[in-house]
């Protein structure tokens, strides 16, 4: 291993500090860092600059370098890495350098990629994740999902909008950005394992100060449960808020999405048939999602009000989704739901976020 190689992979990268002279082990660790989207620092022994050791998000010490790291400052996040499965002295060396754990490749590769990616992304508070589901077809769930995302983004909060309904026509259309370049669901349909949060966010279309993952105009694509799990987990790691527009039919992929929600909003038109349909949807969704709440949309059928409907569904009531005059004309002109900052729909969404974020303890963007 030459000094030039250390210079190329060194510097103040976003990934771990690697300490080894074992060329084969280094090749393995560099490959895992690349898979995690991290740029490591590489040294033969403990760096002369103490901050390189102290400030690195994690330290991967090769078996060959353990003796050279004995006098290093004790810190969290040190891992002893090697390939010898039967080394009887490995735990002694780990204790001597204060390692948190001992890793053996290739068995620990998948786990280590996840930890490297966590360190590179600086995992902190996860995003407050809200799902929106229609109690029946045409209930207005997609409109509310877009309005919630647009309203959150307008405050400067990091916002992602995920279109989980392949038959909904595409939320990018509702946002007026169907021609905007960026990746869509078909690009992620077969994803397995970890998806890097930063890479996901940067790859998506940016519309109205938020990132949106929608569908393209091609043939229907089946999203595997693993892909839904990986993409939503990546979206949540960046903090802020994530809004997910979901279909009424709960398949395995939708169940994966429901499992990652902090709360769900069931949009119910104020009609008896809609309430009956919404009750079946609520029964299915509640098998996965514990916190499901009702949003009622008028006009009201005779004898109905929002409290009666919420009680009939046995769900907490968020409130009445207001009508907004000119909403269709706004959308025809490219203005998404919630874009009128002083409109009734934006006011409803603002009030919802204030309550939800306060309850969640999220006070920063």
Short mmCIF file of C-alpha atoms in Angstrom, two decimals:
data_model
loop_
_atom_site.label_atom_id
_atom_site.label_comp_id
_atom_site.label_asym_id
_atom_site.label_seq_id
_atom_site.Cartn_x
_atom_site.Cartn_y
_atom_site.Cartn_z
CA UNK A 1 0.00 0.00 0.00
CA UNK A 2 1.56 3.25 -1.10
CA UNK A 3 1.33 6.71 0.35
CA UNK A 4 -0.39 7.83 -2.83
CA UNK A 5 -3.21 5.40 -2.13
CA UNK A 6 -3.64 6.80 1.34
CA UNK A 7 -3.80 10.30 -0.08
CA UNK A 8 -6.51 9.33 -2.54
CA UNK A 9 -8.76 7.77 0.08
CA UNK A 10 -7.67 9.98 2.93
CA UNK A 11 -8.45 13.55 3.89
CA UNK A 12 -11.47 14.44 5.97
CA UNK A 13 -13.93 12.05 4.38
CA UNK A 14 -17.51 11.37 5.37
CA UNK A 15 -16.79 7.77 6.29
CA UNK A 16 -14.74 5.80 8.78
CA UNK A 17 -11.08 5.90 9.61
CA UNK A 18 -9.45 2.69 8.36
CA UNK A 19 -6.19 1.58 9.99
CA UNK A 20 -4.47 -1.35 8.24
CA UNK A 21 -1.55 -2.39 6.08
CA UNK A 22 -3.28 -5.55 4.89
CA UNK A 23 -3.91 -4.82 1.21
CA UNK A 24 -6.60 -7.49 0.79
CA UNK A 25 -8.46 -6.37 3.90
CA UNK A 26 -8.20 -2.75 2.77
CA UNK A 27 -9.69 -3.66 -0.61
CA UNK A 28 -12.63 -5.30 1.20
CA UNK A 29 -13.19 -2.30 3.47
CA UNK A 30 -12.95 0.20 0.60
CA UNK A 31 -15.54 -1.85 -1.29
CA UNK A 32 -17.88 -1.78 1.70
CA UNK A 33 -17.40 1.97 2.10
CA UNK A 34 -18.25 2.47 -1.56
CA UNK A 35 -21.41 0.39 -1.11
CA UNK A 36 -22.38 2.62 1.83
CA UNK A 37 -21.66 5.83 -0.09
CA UNK A 38 -18.86 6.81 2.31
CA UNK A 39 -15.37 8.19 1.66
CA UNK A 40 -12.94 6.86 4.28
CA UNK A 41 -9.59 7.99 5.60
CA UNK A 42 -6.83 5.37 5.39
CA UNK A 43 -3.76 5.16 7.64
CA UNK A 44 -1.15 2.51 8.40
CA UNK A 45 -1.32 3.20 12.15
CA UNK A 46 -2.86 5.71 14.55
CA UNK A 47 -2.79 9.09 12.74
CA UNK A 48 -0.31 11.67 13.98
CA UNK A 49 -3.10 14.23 14.14
CA UNK A 50 -5.17 13.24 17.15
CA UNK A 51 -8.36 14.72 15.70
CA UNK A 52 -8.27 12.24 12.81
CA UNK A 53 -8.73 9.44 15.35
CA UNK A 54 -10.96 11.32 17.77
CA UNK A 55 -13.34 12.93 15.24
CA UNK A 56 -13.84 10.07 12.79
CA UNK A 57 -17.45 8.79 12.93
CA UNK A 58 -16.08 5.27 13.39
CA UNK A 59 -12.69 3.51 13.33
CA UNK A 60 -12.06 0.19 11.58
CA UNK A 61 -8.81 -1.36 12.80
CA UNK A 62 -7.44 -4.31 10.86
CA UNK A 63 -6.12 -7.32 12.76
CA UNK A 64 -2.65 -6.52 11.48
CA UNK A 65 -2.75 -3.01 12.99
CA UNK A 66 -4.11 -3.80 16.47
CA UNK A 67 -0.67 -3.74 18.12
CA UNK A 68 0.05 -0.32 16.58
CA UNK A 69 -3.18 1.11 18.03
CA UNK A 70 -2.64 0.12 21.68
CA UNK A 71 -1.83 3.61 22.90
CA UNK A 72 -4.63 5.39 21.08
CA UNK A 73 -7.25 7.43 22.92
CA UNK A 74 -10.17 5.30 24.12
CA UNK A 75 -13.36 6.20 22.29
CA UNK A 76 -16.65 4.71 21.10
CA UNK A 77 -17.03 3.31 17.61
CA UNK A 78 -13.76 1.36 17.31
CA UNK A 79 -14.14 -2.03 15.60
CA UNK A 80 -11.51 -4.72 15.11
CA UNK A 81 -11.89 -6.24 11.64
CA UNK A 82 -10.33 -9.34 10.10
CA UNK A 83 -11.00 -12.56 8.21
CA UNK A 84 -9.58 -15.28 10.48
CA UNK A 85 -12.63 -17.02 11.96
CA UNK A 86 -10.62 -19.14 14.40
CA UNK A 87 -8.13 -16.65 15.90
CA UNK A 88 -8.07 -17.36 19.69
CA UNK A 89 -6.33 -14.05 20.52
CA UNK A 90 -8.74 -11.73 18.75
CA UNK A 91 -10.66 -10.76 21.90
CA UNK A 92 -7.48 -9.94 23.79
CA UNK A 93 -6.43 -7.57 21.00
CA UNK A 94 -9.90 -6.03 20.97
CA UNK A 95 -9.71 -5.30 24.70
CA UNK A 96 -6.25 -3.79 24.31
CA UNK A 97 -7.46 -1.16 21.82
CA UNK A 98 -10.86 -0.60 23.46
CA UNK A 99 -12.85 -1.97 20.51
CA UNK A 100 -16.63 -2.05 20.80
CA UNK A 101 -16.86 -5.26 18.80
CA UNK A 102 -14.98 -7.79 16.67
CA UNK A 103 -16.04 -8.27 13.04
CA UNK A 104 -15.16 -11.15 10.77
CA UNK A 105 -15.50 -10.80 7.01
CA UNK A 106 -17.30 -11.83 4.92
CA UNK A 107 -19.93 -12.79 7.53
CA UNK A 108 -20.31 -9.25 8.91
CA UNK A 109 -20.28 -7.40 5.59
CA UNK A 110 -23.98 -6.58 5.40
CA UNK A 111 -24.09 -5.36 9.00
CA UNK A 112 -20.93 -3.30 8.53
CA UNK A 113 -22.23 -1.59 5.38
CA UNK A 114 -25.27 -0.41 7.35
CA UNK A 115 -23.10 0.93 10.19
CA UNK A 116 -20.76 2.73 7.78
CA UNK A 117 -23.73 4.31 6.01
CA UNK A 118 -25.21 5.40 9.34
CA UNK A 119 -21.92 7.05 10.27
CA UNK A 120 -21.56 8.75 6.88
CA UNK A 121 -25.09 10.13 6.96
CA UNK A 122 -24.90 11.23 10.57
CA UNK A 123 -28.03 9.43 11.69
CA UNK A 124 -30.01 11.63 14.04
CA UNK A 125 -33.71 12.11 14.71
CA UNK A 126 -35.82 10.35 12.10
CA UNK A 127 -38.42 12.21 10.10
CA UNK A 128 -41.98 12.44 11.38
CA UNK A 129 -43.70 10.19 8.85
CA UNK A 130 -47.38 10.66 8.01
CA UNK A 131 -49.43 8.47 5.70
CA UNK A 132 -52.60 9.61 3.94
CA UNK A 133 -55.22 7.09 2.81
CA UNK A 134 -58.60 7.58 1.14
CA UNK A 135 -61.66 6.08 2.80
CA UNK A 136 -63.03 5.51 -0.69
CA UNK A 137 -61.96 6.31 -4.23
CA UNK A 138 -61.84 10.04 -4.92
CA UNK A 139 -61.79 10.97 -1.25
CA UNK A 140 -59.06 13.55 -1.74
CA UNK A 141 -56.16 11.73 -0.08
CA UNK A 142 -53.63 12.70 -2.76
CA UNK A 143 -54.71 16.33 -2.56
CA UNK A 144 -54.22 16.33 1.21
CA UNK A 145 -50.86 14.53 0.94
CA UNK A 146 -49.56 17.15 -1.51
CA UNK A 147 -50.91 20.02 0.58
CA UNK A 148 -49.27 18.65 3.73
CA UNK A 149 -45.91 18.33 1.95
CA UNK A 150 -46.09 21.77 0.30
CA UNK A 151 -47.06 23.40 3.60
CA UNK A 152 -44.24 21.73 5.51
CA UNK A 153 -41.66 22.64 2.86
CA UNK A 154 -42.78 26.28 2.87
CA UNK A 155 -41.62 26.58 6.49
CA UNK A 156 -38.11 25.48 5.49
CA UNK A 157 -38.48 22.03 6.98
CA UNK A 158 -36.79 19.18 5.10
CA UNK A 159 -39.71 17.47 3.33
CA UNK A 160 -40.13 14.37 1.19
CA UNK A 161 -43.35 13.24 -0.50
CA UNK A 162 -43.61 9.53 -1.38
CA UNK A 163 -46.25 8.32 -3.84
CA UNK A 164 -47.20 4.84 -2.68
CA UNK A 165 -50.19 4.43 -5.01
CA UNK A 166 -49.17 3.09 -8.44
CA UNK A 167 -52.70 3.64 -9.80
CA UNK A 168 -53.02 7.21 -8.60
CA UNK A 169 -51.68 8.92 -11.73
CA UNK A 170 -48.50 10.27 -10.15
CA UNK A 171 -48.08 12.97 -7.52
CA UNK A 172 -45.56 14.75 -9.73
CA UNK A 173 -48.49 15.54 -12.05
CA UNK A 174 -50.48 16.97 -9.14
CA UNK A 175 -47.43 19.09 -8.30
CA UNK A 176 -47.08 20.26 -11.90
CA UNK A 177 -43.69 18.59 -12.35
CA UNK A 178 -44.23 15.54 -14.51
CA UNK A 179 -41.52 16.79 -16.91
CA UNK A 180 -38.99 17.49 -14.16
CA UNK A 181 -35.92 15.29 -14.37
CA UNK A 182 -35.19 12.86 -11.57
CA UNK A 183 -35.68 9.26 -10.60
CA UNK A 184 -39.08 7.61 -10.23
CA UNK A 185 -40.32 4.43 -8.57
CA UNK A 186 -39.33 2.08 -11.42
CA UNK A 187 -35.70 2.98 -10.69
CA UNK A 188 -36.09 1.64 -7.14
CA UNK A 189 -38.57 -1.19 -7.71
CA UNK A 190 -36.04 -3.96 -7.21
CA UNK A 191 -33.99 -2.31 -4.45
CA UNK A 192 -32.73 -4.62 -1.73
CA UNK A 193 -30.74 -3.85 1.36
CA UNK A 194 -29.86 -0.35 2.38
CA UNK A 195 -30.53 2.72 0.23
CA UNK A 196 -28.33 5.73 1.05
CA UNK A 197 -30.56 8.55 2.26
CA UNK A 198 -28.53 11.40 0.82
CA UNK A 199 -28.20 9.72 -2.57
CA UNK A 200 -31.94 9.01 -2.65
CA UNK A 201 -32.83 12.60 -1.87
CA UNK A 202 -30.45 14.10 -4.40
CA UNK A 203 -31.73 11.79 -7.15
CA UNK A 204 -35.40 12.78 -6.84
CA UNK A 205 -37.19 15.67 -8.58
CA UNK A 206 -37.23 18.87 -6.55
CA UNK A 207 -40.63 20.54 -6.75
CA UNK A 208 -41.88 23.44 -4.64
CA UNK A 209 -38.93 23.11 -2.22
CA UNK A 210 -39.59 19.43 -1.53
CA UNK A 211 -38.39 16.12 -2.96
CA UNK A 212 -40.97 13.80 -4.48
CA UNK A 213 -40.79 10.12 -5.37
CA UNK A 214 -43.55 9.43 -7.87
CA UNK A 215 -44.31 7.17 -10.83
CA UNK A 216 -43.36 7.57 -14.45
CA UNK A 217 -45.81 7.36 -17.33
CA UNK A 218 -44.78 3.82 -18.31
CA UNK A 219 -46.37 0.48 -17.59
CA UNK A 220 -47.33 -0.43 -14.05
CA UNK A 221 -44.40 -1.63 -11.95
CA UNK A 222 -44.71 -3.89 -8.93
CA UNK A 223 -42.84 -2.54 -5.90
CA UNK A 224 -41.36 -5.34 -3.85
CA UNK A 225 -41.80 -5.13 -0.06
CA UNK A 226 -38.01 -4.96 0.39
CA UNK A 227 -37.84 -1.95 -1.94
CA UNK A 228 -40.59 -0.10 -0.07
CA UNK A 229 -38.89 -0.84 3.24
CA UNK A 230 -35.46 0.32 2.04
CA UNK A 231 -36.66 3.49 0.30
CA UNK A 232 -38.86 4.67 3.17
CA UNK A 233 -36.15 3.94 5.73
CA UNK A 234 -33.73 6.03 3.66
CA UNK A 235 -36.25 8.86 3.37
CA UNK A 236 -36.85 8.90 7.12
CA UNK A 237 -33.17 9.00 8.11
CA UNK A 238 -32.78 12.58 6.90
CA UNK A 239 -35.12 14.06 9.53
CA UNK A 240 -37.82 16.65 8.92
CA UNK A 241 -41.10 15.21 7.65
CA UNK A 242 -42.06 12.51 5.17
CA UNK A 243 -45.58 12.31 3.70
CA UNK A 244 -46.72 9.06 2.07
CA UNK A 245 -49.77 8.83 -0.19
CA UNK A 246 -51.11 5.26 0.10
CA UNK A 247 -53.76 3.21 -1.69
CA UNK A 248 -56.73 1.68 0.09
CA UNK A 249 -55.72 -1.88 -0.82
CA UNK A 250 -53.11 -3.21 1.61
CA UNK A 251 -50.64 -5.55 -0.08
CA UNK A 252 -47.22 -6.56 1.24
CA UNK A 253 -45.50 -3.39 0.01
CA UNK A 254 -48.18 -1.14 1.51
CA UNK A 255 -47.93 -3.07 4.79
CA UNK A 256 -44.20 -2.28 4.82
CA UNK A 257 -45.01 1.41 4.37
CA UNK A 258 -47.67 1.36 7.10
CA UNK A 259 -45.17 -0.21 9.49
CA UNK A 260 -42.89 2.83 9.16
CA UNK A 261 -45.57 5.50 9.68
CA UNK A 262 -45.77 7.51 12.87
CA UNK A 263 -49.41 8.24 12.19
CA UNK A 264 -51.98 7.85 9.42
CA UNK A 265 -54.78 10.10 8.19
CA UNK A 266 -57.90 8.48 6.75
CA UNK A 267 -59.76 10.95 4.51
CA UNK A 268 -63.50 10.29 4.63
CA UNK A 269 -66.17 12.10 2.59
CA UNK A 270 -69.22 12.85 4.71
CA UNK A 271 -71.51 10.28 3.05
CA UNK A 272 -72.95 7.09 4.51
CA UNK A 273 -71.52 4.85 1.76
CA UNK A 274 -68.11 6.51 2.16
CA UNK A 275 -68.22 5.92 5.91
CA UNK A 276 -69.06 2.24 5.36
CA UNK A 277 -66.18 1.89 2.89
CA UNK A 278 -63.81 3.77 5.18
CA UNK A 279 -64.65 1.47 8.06
CA UNK A 280 -63.40 -1.52 6.05
CA UNK A 281 -60.24 0.36 5.10
CA UNK A 282 -59.66 1.39 8.73
CA UNK A 283 -60.10 -2.19 9.91
CA UNK A 284 -57.42 -3.44 7.53
CA UNK A 285 -54.98 -0.57 8.03
CA UNK A 286 -55.28 -0.71 11.82
CA UNK A 287 -53.92 -4.24 11.79
CA UNK A 288 -50.52 -2.71 10.97
CA UNK A 289 -50.76 0.96 11.95
CA UNK A 290 -51.63 1.76 15.55
CA UNK A 291 -52.17 5.52 15.20
CA UNK A 292 -54.84 6.09 12.55
CA UNK A 293 -56.96 9.26 12.64
CA UNK A 294 -59.93 10.55 10.68
CA UNK A 295 -60.08 13.63 8.46
CA UNK A 296 -63.63 14.36 7.30
CA UNK A 297 -64.38 16.13 4.02
CA UNK A 298 -67.70 17.86 3.30
CA UNK A 299 -70.24 18.61 2.05
CA UNK A 300 -72.22 16.65 4.62
CA UNK A 301 -75.09 14.28 3.96
CA UNK A 302 -78.20 14.90 6.03
CA UNK A 303 -77.75 13.95 9.68
CA UNK A 304 -73.96 13.58 9.51
CA UNK A 305 -71.22 15.66 11.08
CA UNK A 306 -67.49 15.10 11.55
CA UNK A 307 -67.81 13.92 15.16
CA UNK A 308 -70.45 11.33 14.29
CA UNK A 309 -68.30 10.01 11.45
CA UNK A 310 -65.17 9.73 13.62
CA UNK A 311 -67.17 7.93 16.30
CA UNK A 312 -68.63 5.55 13.71
CA UNK A 313 -65.11 4.74 12.55
CA UNK A 314 -63.85 4.52 16.14
CA UNK A 315 -60.98 6.84 15.22
CA UNK A 316 -59.67 10.07 16.75
CA UNK A 317 -60.81 13.11 14.77
CA UNK A 318 -58.17 15.42 13.29
CA UNK A 319 -60.74 17.83 11.88
CA UNK A 320 -62.71 18.84 8.83
CA UNK A 321 -60.81 19.16 5.57
CA UNK A 322 -61.91 22.53 4.22
CA UNK A 323 -63.09 23.20 0.71
CA UNK A 324 -60.93 25.63 -1.24
CA UNK A 325 -62.51 27.53 -4.10
CA UNK A 326 -60.48 27.55 -7.30
CA UNK A 327 -58.36 24.53 -6.36
CA UNK A 328 -58.90 22.81 -9.71
CA UNK A 329 -58.04 25.97 -11.64
CA UNK A 330 -54.89 26.40 -9.55
CA UNK A 331 -53.79 22.87 -10.39
CA UNK A 332 -54.48 23.42 -14.08
CA UNK A 333 -52.13 26.39 -13.85
CA UNK A 334 -49.39 24.34 -12.20
CA UNK A 335 -50.01 25.46 -8.60
CA UNK A 336 -50.21 22.45 -6.25
CA UNK A 337 -52.67 21.96 -3.38
CA UNK A 338 -51.65 24.03 -0.37
CA UNK A 339 -49.73 26.59 -2.42
CA UNK A 340 -52.02 29.42 -1.30
CA UNK A 341 -50.29 30.24 1.95
CA UNK A 342 -53.40 31.96 3.34
CA UNK A 343 -55.92 29.54 1.89
CA UNK A 344 -58.10 27.29 4.05
CA UNK A 345 -56.29 24.11 2.95
CA UNK A 346 -52.89 25.52 3.88
CA UNK A 347 -54.30 26.74 7.20
CA UNK A 348 -55.59 23.23 7.96
CA UNK A 349 -52.21 21.69 7.13
CA UNK A 350 -50.29 24.29 9.13
CA UNK A 351 -52.42 23.63 12.19
CA UNK A 352 -51.97 19.89 11.76
CA UNK A 353 -48.16 20.15 11.57
CA UNK A 354 -48.02 22.41 14.61
CA UNK A 355 -49.88 19.84 16.68
CA UNK A 356 -48.15 16.77 15.25
CA UNK A 357 -44.62 18.16 15.51
CA UNK A 358 -45.22 19.43 19.02
CA UNK A 359 -46.46 16.01 20.09
CA UNK A 360 -43.47 14.39 18.40
CA UNK A 361 -41.03 16.79 20.04
CA UNK A 362 -39.67 17.98 16.67
CA UNK A 363 -38.86 21.65 16.90
CA UNK A 364 -36.11 22.01 14.29
CA UNK A 365 -36.21 21.81 10.53
#
